[in-house]
mmCIF file of C-alpha atoms in Angstrom:
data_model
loop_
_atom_site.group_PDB
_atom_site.id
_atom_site.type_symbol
_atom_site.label_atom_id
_atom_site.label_comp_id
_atom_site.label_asym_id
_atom_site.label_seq_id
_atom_site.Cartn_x
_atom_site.Cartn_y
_atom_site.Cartn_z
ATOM 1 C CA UNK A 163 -15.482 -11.559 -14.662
ATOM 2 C CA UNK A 164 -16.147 -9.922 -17.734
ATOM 3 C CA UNK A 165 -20.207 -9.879 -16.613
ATOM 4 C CA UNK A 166 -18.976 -6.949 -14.483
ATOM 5 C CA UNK A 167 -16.787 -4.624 -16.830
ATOM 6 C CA UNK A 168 -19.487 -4.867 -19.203
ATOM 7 C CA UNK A 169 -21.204 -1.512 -20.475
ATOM 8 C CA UNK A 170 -24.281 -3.146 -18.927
ATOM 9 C CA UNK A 171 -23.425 -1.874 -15.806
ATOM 10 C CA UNK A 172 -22.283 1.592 -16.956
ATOM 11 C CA UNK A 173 -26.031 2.312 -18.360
ATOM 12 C CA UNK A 174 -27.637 0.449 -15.374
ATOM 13 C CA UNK A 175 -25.758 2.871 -12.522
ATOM 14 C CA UNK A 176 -26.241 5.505 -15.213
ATOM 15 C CA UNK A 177 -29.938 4.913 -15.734
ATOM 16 C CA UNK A 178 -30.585 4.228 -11.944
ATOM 17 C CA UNK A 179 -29.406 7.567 -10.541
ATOM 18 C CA UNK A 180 -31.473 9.382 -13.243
ATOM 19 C CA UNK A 181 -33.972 7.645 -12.599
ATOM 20 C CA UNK A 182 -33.951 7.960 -8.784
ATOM 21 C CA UNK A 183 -33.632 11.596 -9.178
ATOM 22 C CA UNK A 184 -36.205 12.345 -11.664
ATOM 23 C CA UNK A 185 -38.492 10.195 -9.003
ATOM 24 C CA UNK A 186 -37.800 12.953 -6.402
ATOM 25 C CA UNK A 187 -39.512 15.153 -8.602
ATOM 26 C CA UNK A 188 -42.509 13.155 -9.431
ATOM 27 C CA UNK A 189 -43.006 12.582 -5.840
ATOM 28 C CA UNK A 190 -43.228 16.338 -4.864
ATOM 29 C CA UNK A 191 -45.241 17.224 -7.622
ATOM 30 C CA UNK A 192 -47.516 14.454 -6.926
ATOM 31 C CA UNK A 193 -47.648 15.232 -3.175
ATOM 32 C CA UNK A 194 -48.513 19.036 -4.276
ATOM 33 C CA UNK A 195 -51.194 18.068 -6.678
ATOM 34 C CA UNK A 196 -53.175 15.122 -4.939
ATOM 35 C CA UNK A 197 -56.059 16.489 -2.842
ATOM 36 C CA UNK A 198 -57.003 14.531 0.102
ATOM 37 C CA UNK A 199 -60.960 13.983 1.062
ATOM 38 C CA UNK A 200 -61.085 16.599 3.799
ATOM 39 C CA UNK A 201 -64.084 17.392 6.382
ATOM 40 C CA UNK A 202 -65.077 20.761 6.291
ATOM 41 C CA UNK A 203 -62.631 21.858 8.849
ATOM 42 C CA UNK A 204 -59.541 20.457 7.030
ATOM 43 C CA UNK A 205 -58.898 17.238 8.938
ATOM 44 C CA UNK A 206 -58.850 13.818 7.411
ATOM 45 C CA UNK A 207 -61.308 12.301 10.018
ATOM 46 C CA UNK A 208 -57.834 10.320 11.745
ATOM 47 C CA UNK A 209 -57.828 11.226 15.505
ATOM 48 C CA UNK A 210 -55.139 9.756 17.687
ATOM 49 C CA UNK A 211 -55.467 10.044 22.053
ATOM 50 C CA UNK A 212 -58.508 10.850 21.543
ATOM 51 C CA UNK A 213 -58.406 14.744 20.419
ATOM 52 C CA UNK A 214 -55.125 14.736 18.407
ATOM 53 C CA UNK A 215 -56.446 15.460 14.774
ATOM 54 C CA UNK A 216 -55.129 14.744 11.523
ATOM 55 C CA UNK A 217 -54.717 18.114 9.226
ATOM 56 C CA UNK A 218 -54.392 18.166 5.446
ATOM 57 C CA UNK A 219 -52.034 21.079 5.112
ATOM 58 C CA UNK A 220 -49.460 21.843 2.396
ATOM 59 C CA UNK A 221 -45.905 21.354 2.733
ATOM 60 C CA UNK A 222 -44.424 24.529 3.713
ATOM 61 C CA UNK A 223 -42.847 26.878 1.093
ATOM 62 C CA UNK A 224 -39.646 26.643 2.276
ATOM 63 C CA UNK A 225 -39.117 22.741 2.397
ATOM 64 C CA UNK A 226 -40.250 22.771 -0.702
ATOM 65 C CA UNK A 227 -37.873 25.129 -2.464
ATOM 66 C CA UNK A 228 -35.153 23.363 -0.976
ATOM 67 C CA UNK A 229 -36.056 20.100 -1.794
ATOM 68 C CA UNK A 230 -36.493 21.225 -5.746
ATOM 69 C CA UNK A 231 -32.707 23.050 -4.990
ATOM 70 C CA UNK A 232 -31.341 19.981 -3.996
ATOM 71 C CA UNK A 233 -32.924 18.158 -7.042
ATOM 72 C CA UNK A 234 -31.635 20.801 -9.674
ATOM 73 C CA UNK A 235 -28.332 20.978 -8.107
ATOM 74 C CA UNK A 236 -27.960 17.002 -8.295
ATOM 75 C CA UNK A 237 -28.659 17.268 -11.732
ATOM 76 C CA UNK A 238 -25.781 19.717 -12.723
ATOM 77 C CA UNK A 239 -23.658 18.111 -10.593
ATOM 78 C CA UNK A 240 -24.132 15.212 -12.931
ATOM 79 C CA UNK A 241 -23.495 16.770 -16.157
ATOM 80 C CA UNK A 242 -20.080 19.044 -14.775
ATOM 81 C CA UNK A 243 -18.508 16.166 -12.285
ATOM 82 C CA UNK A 244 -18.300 11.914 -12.978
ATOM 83 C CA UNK A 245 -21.817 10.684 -11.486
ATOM 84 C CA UNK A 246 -23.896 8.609 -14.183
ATOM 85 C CA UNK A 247 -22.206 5.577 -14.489
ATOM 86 C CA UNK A 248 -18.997 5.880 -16.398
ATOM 87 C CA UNK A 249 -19.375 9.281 -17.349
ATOM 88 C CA UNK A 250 -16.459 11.888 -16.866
ATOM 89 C CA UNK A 251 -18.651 15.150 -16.561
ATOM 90 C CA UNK A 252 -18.203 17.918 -18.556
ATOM 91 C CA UNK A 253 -15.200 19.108 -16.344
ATOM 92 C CA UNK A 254 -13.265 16.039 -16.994
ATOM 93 C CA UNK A 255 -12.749 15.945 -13.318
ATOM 94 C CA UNK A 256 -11.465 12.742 -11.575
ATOM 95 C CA UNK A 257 -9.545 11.758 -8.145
ATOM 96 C CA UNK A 258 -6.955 10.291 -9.949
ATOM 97 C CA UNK A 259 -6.373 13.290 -11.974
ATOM 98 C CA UNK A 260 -6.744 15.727 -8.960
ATOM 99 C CA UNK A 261 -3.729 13.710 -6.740
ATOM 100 C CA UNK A 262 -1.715 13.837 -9.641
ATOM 101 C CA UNK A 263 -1.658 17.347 -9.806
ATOM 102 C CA UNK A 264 -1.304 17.700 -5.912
ATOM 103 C CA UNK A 265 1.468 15.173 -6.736
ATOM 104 C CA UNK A 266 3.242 17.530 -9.358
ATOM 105 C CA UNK A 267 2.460 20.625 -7.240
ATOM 106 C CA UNK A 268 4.287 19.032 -4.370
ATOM 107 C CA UNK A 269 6.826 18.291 -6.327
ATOM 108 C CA UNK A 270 7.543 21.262 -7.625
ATOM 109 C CA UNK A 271 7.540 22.778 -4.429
ATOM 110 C CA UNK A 272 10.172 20.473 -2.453
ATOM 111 C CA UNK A 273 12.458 20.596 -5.703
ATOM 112 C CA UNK A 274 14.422 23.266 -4.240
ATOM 113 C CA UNK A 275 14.950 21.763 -0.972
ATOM 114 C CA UNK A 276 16.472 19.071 -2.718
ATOM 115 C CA UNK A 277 18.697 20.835 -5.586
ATOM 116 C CA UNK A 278 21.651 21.162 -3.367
ATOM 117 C CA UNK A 279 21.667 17.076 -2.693
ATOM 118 C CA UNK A 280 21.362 16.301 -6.401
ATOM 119 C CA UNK A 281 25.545 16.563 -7.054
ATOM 120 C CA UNK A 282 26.559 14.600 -4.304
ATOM 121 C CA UNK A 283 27.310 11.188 -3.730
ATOM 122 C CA UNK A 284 25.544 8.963 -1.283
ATOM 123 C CA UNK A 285 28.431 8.778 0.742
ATOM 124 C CA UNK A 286 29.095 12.741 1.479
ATOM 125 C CA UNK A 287 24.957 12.848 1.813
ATOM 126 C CA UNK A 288 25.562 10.180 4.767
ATOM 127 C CA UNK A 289 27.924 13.227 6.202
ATOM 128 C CA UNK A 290 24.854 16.087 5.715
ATOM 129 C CA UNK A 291 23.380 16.472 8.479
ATOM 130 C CA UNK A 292 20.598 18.658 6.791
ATOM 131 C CA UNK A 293 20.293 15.482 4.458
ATOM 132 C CA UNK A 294 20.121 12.945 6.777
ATOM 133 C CA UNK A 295 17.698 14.694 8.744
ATOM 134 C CA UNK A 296 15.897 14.846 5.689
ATOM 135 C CA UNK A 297 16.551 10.884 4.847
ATOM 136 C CA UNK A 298 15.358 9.738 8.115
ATOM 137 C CA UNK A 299 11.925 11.413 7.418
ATOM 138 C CA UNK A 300 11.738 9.728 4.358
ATOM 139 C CA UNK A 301 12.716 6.279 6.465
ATOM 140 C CA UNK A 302 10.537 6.923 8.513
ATOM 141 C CA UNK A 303 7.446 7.460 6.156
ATOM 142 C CA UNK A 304 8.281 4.870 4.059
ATOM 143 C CA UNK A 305 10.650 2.188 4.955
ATOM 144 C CA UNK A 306 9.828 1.978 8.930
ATOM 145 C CA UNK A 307 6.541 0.037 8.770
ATOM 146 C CA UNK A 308 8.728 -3.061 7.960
ATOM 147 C CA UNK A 309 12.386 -2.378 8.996
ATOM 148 C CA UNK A 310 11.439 -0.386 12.305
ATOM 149 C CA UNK A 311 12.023 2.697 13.489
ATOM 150 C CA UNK A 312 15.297 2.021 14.545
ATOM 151 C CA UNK A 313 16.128 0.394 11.439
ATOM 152 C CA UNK A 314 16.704 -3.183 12.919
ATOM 153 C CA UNK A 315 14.046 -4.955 11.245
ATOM 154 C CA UNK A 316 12.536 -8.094 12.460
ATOM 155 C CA UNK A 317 12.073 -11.957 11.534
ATOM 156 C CA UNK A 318 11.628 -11.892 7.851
ATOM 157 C CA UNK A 319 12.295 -8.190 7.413
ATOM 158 C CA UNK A 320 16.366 -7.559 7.048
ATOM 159 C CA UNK A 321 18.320 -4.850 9.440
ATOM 160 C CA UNK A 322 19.713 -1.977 7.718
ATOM 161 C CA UNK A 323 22.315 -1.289 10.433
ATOM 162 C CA UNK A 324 24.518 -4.689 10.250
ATOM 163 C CA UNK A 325 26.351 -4.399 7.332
ATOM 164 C CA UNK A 326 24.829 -7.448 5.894
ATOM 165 C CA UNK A 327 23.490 -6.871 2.325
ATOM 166 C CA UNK A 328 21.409 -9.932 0.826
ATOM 167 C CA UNK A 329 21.470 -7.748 -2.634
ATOM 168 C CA UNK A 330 24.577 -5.825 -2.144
ATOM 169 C CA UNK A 331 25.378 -2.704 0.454
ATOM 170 C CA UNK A 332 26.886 -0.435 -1.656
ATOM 171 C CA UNK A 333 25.129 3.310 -2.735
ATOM 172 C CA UNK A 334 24.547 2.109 -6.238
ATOM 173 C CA UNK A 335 22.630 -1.935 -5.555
ATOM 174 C CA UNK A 336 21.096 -0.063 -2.140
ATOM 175 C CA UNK A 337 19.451 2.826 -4.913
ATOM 176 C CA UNK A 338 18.567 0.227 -7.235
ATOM 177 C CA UNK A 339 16.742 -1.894 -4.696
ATOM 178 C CA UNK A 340 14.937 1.265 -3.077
ATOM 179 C CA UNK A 341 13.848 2.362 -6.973
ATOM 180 C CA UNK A 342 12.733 -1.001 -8.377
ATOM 181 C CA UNK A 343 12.122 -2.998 -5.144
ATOM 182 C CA UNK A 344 13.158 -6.640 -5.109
ATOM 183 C CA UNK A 345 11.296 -10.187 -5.096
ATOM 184 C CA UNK A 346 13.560 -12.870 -3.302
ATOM 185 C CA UNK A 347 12.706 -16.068 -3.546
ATOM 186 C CA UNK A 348 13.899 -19.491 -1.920
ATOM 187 C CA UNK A 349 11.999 -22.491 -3.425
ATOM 188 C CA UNK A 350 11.004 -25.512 -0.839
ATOM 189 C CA UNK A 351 14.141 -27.763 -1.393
ATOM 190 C CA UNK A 352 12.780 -31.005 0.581
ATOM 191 C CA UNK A 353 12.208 -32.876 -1.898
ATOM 192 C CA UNK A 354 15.405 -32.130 -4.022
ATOM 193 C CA UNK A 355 17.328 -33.081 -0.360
ATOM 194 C CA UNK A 356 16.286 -36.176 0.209
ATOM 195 C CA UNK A 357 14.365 -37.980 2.962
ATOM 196 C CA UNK A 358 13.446 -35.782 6.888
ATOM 197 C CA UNK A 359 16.077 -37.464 8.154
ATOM 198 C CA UNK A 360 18.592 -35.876 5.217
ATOM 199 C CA UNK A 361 17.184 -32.229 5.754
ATOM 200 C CA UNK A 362 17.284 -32.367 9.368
ATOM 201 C CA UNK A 363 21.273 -33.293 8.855
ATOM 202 C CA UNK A 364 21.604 -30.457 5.749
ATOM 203 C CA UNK A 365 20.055 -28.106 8.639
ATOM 204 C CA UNK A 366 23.079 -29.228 10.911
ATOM 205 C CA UNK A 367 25.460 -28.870 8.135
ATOM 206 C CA UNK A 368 24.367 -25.340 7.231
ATOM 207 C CA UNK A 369 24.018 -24.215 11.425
ATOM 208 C CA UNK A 370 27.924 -25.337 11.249
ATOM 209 C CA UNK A 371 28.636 -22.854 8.371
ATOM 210 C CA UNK A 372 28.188 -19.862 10.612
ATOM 211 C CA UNK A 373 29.643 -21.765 13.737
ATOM 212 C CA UNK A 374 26.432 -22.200 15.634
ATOM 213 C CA UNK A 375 25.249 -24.981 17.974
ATOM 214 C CA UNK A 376 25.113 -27.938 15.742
ATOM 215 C CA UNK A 377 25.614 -31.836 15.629
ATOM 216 C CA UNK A 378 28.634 -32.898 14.073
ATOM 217 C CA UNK A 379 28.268 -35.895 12.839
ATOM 218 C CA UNK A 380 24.687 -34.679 11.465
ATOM 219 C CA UNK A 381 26.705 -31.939 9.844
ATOM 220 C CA UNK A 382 29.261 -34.329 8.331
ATOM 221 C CA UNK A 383 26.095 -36.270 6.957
ATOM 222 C CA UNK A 384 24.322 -33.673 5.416
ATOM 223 C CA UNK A 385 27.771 -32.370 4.217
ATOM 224 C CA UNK A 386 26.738 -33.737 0.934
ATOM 225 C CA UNK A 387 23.786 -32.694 0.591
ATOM 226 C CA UNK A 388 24.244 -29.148 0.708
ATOM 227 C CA UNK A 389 25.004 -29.614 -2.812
ATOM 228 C CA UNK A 390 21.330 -28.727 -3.709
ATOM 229 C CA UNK A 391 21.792 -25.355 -1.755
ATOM 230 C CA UNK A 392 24.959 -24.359 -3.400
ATOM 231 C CA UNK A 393 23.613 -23.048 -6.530
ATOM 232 C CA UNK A 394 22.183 -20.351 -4.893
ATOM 233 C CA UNK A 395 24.388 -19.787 -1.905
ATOM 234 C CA UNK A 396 27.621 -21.483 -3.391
ATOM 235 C CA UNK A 397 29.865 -24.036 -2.301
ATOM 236 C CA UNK A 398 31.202 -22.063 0.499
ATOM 237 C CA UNK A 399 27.342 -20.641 1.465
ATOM 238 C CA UNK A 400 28.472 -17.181 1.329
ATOM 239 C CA UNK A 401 25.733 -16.316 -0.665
ATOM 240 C CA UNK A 402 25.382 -14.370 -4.142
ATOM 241 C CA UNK A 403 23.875 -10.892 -3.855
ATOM 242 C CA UNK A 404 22.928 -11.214 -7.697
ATOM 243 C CA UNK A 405 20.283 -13.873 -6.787
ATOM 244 C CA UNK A 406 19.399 -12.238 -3.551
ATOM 245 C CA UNK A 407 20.812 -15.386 -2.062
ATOM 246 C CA UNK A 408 22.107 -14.930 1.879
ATOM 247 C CA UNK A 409 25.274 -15.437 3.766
ATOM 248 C CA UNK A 410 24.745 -18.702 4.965
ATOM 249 C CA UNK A 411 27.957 -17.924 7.189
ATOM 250 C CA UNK A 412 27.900 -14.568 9.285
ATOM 251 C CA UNK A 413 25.260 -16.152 12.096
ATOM 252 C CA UNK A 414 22.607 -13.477 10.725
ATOM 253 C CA UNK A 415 19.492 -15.349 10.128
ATOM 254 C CA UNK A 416 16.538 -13.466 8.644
ATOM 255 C CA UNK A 417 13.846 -16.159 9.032
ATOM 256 C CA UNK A 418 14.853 -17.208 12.378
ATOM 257 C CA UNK A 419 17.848 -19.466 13.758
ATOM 258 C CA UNK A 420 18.016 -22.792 15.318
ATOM 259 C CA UNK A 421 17.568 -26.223 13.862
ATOM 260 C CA UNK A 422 13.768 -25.919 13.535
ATOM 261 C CA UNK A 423 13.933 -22.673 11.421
ATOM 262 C CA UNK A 424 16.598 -23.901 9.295
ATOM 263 C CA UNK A 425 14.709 -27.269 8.553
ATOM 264 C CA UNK A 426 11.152 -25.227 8.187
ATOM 265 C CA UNK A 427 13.459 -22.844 5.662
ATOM 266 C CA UNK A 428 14.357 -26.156 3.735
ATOM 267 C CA UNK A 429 11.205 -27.656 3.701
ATOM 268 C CA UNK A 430 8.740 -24.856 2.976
ATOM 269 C CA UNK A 431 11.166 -21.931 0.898
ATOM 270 C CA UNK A 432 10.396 -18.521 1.404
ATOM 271 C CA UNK A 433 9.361 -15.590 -0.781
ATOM 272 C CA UNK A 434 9.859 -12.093 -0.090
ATOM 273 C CA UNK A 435 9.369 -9.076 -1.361
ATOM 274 C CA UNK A 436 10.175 -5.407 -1.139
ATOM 275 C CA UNK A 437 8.013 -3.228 -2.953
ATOM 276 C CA UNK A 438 9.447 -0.818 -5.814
ATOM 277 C CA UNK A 439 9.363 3.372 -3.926
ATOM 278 C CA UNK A 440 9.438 4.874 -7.377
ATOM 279 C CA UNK A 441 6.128 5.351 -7.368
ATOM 280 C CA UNK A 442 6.195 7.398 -3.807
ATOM 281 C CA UNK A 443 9.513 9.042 -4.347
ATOM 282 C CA UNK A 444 10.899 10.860 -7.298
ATOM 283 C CA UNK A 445 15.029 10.629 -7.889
ATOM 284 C CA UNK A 446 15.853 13.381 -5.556
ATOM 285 C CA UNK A 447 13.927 11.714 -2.685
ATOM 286 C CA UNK A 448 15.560 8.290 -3.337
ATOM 287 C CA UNK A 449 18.850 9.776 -4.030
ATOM 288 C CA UNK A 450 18.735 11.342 -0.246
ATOM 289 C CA UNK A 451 17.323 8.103 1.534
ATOM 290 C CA UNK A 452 20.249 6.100 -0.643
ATOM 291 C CA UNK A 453 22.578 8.026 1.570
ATOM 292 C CA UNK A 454 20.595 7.725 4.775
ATOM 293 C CA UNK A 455 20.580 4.004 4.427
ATOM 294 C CA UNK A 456 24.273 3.572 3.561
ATOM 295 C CA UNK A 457 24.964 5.784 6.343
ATOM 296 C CA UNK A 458 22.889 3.607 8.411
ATOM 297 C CA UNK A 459 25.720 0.813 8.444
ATOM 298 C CA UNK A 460 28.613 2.847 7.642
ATOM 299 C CA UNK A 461 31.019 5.460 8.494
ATOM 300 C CA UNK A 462 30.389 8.766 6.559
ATOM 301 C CA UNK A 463 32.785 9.790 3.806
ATOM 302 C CA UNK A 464 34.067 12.768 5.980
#
């Protein structure tokens, strides 16, 4: 890997676009300086249909002067903006720098829309409704690709309107997994379970925590083994929202429900992840949408 973050390659690129434009210039000036054998009427002697004649004229003025334009500007363009390899230009110009200025600019300008928001708490923003029009924007921009418009998620991505919070639902854990995003992780357990047969009867067991359809006496067998599970989701299987570990049982089921999903879950794990908004939203913006989810499974404060 290192072959290609080399300096090699910054004096190859470097050395190739100089030397492909400094070509374009030989190649008029040779074109303007060669003389072709001519007859004495100024054709080349190549006749096409018959009486279509080949003429040794000059490029016209015009093409000319634009094609040396285009040349010289390439050239400046070079020295002021990044071009020749890894070069900055004279300007120190570069797209990363340019978006973070937009970015600051933009900034600066919303700042006042969002001054009034900064004193209150997530609850009373969840009561705005200049805030939560605001919030659902912000949803909607960043949070609905995965959780849906409407909020209500789908396999694998949680619902925001149930009241079910696998890191914890109130303003402050709902912030802090907006800001910093969250990685939640269930490691295949299969082998740590015991043989098919013993998953298939943990799967039972843990279908029988949230009262669904389930075998009995495949639940009282795998009773036992749930034993591996309960680290995570404890010996009751409510779950531990420091670990990111679910409610094993409320009946909500984020990777799917029914036997087959729960023994898949077992055998296989899952690993999810929310990415960190920080780097989209600035405090005030995540402060707002903190209220706008809340309010999403909640009564406002008012």
């Amino acid at each position: 890997m290192s072959d290609f973050t080399s300096d090699f390659w910054h004096y190859y690129v470097a050395g190739l676009t100089l030397v492909s434009i400094l070509a374009c210039l030989v190649l008029l000036w040779i074109s303007g300086t060669t003389k072709a054998a001519t007859h004495a009427d100024n054709t080349t002697g190549h006749v096409w249909d018959g009486d279509l004649q080949e003429m040794n004229n000059p490029l016209p003025k015009w093409w000319v002067y634009l094609f040396v334009i285009t040349v010289v500007f390439s050239l400046a363009y070079g020295v002021l903006y990044p071009m020749f390899g890894k070069y900055q230009g004279a300007l120190g110009w570069s797209s990363a720098g340019q978006h973070t200025a937009e970015v600051e600019k933009m900034q600066q300008d919303i700042a006042p829309i969002y001054a009034r928001f900064n004193d209150m708490k997530p609850e009373d923003l969840a009561g705005d409704a200049q805030a939560m029009a605001i919030g659902e924007r912000l949803f909607m921009n960043n949070c609905a690709q995965c959780h849906g418009s409407d909020a209500r998620g789908a396999r694998s991505f949680p619902n925001l309107t149930d009241g079910d919070w696998q890191w914890g639902g109130d303003p402050q854990a709902i912030k802090t997994t907006i800001t910093e995003g969250r990685v939640g992780v269930m490691p295949p357990m299969g082998a740590a379970v015991g043989s098919a047969e013993d998953v298939r009867n943990l799967a039972h067991y843990v279908l029988s925590l949230s009262g669904s359809p389930s075998d009995s006496i495949r639940a009282a067998l795998g009773k036992d083994k749930f034993g591996a599970c309960a680290a995570c989701h404890g010996m009751d299987g409510k779950g531990n929202t420091a670990l990111g570990a679910p409610n094993l049982t409320d009946g909500i089921w984020l990777h799917g429900w029914g036997e087959e999903a729960v023994v898949r879950a077992i055998n296989n794990g899952f690993t999810n992840q929310m990415p960190a908004q920080n780097v989209l939203l600035n405090e005030a913006q995540i402060h707002v949408l903190t209220g706008y989810v809340w309010g999403l499974s909640n009564r406002p404060a008012n």
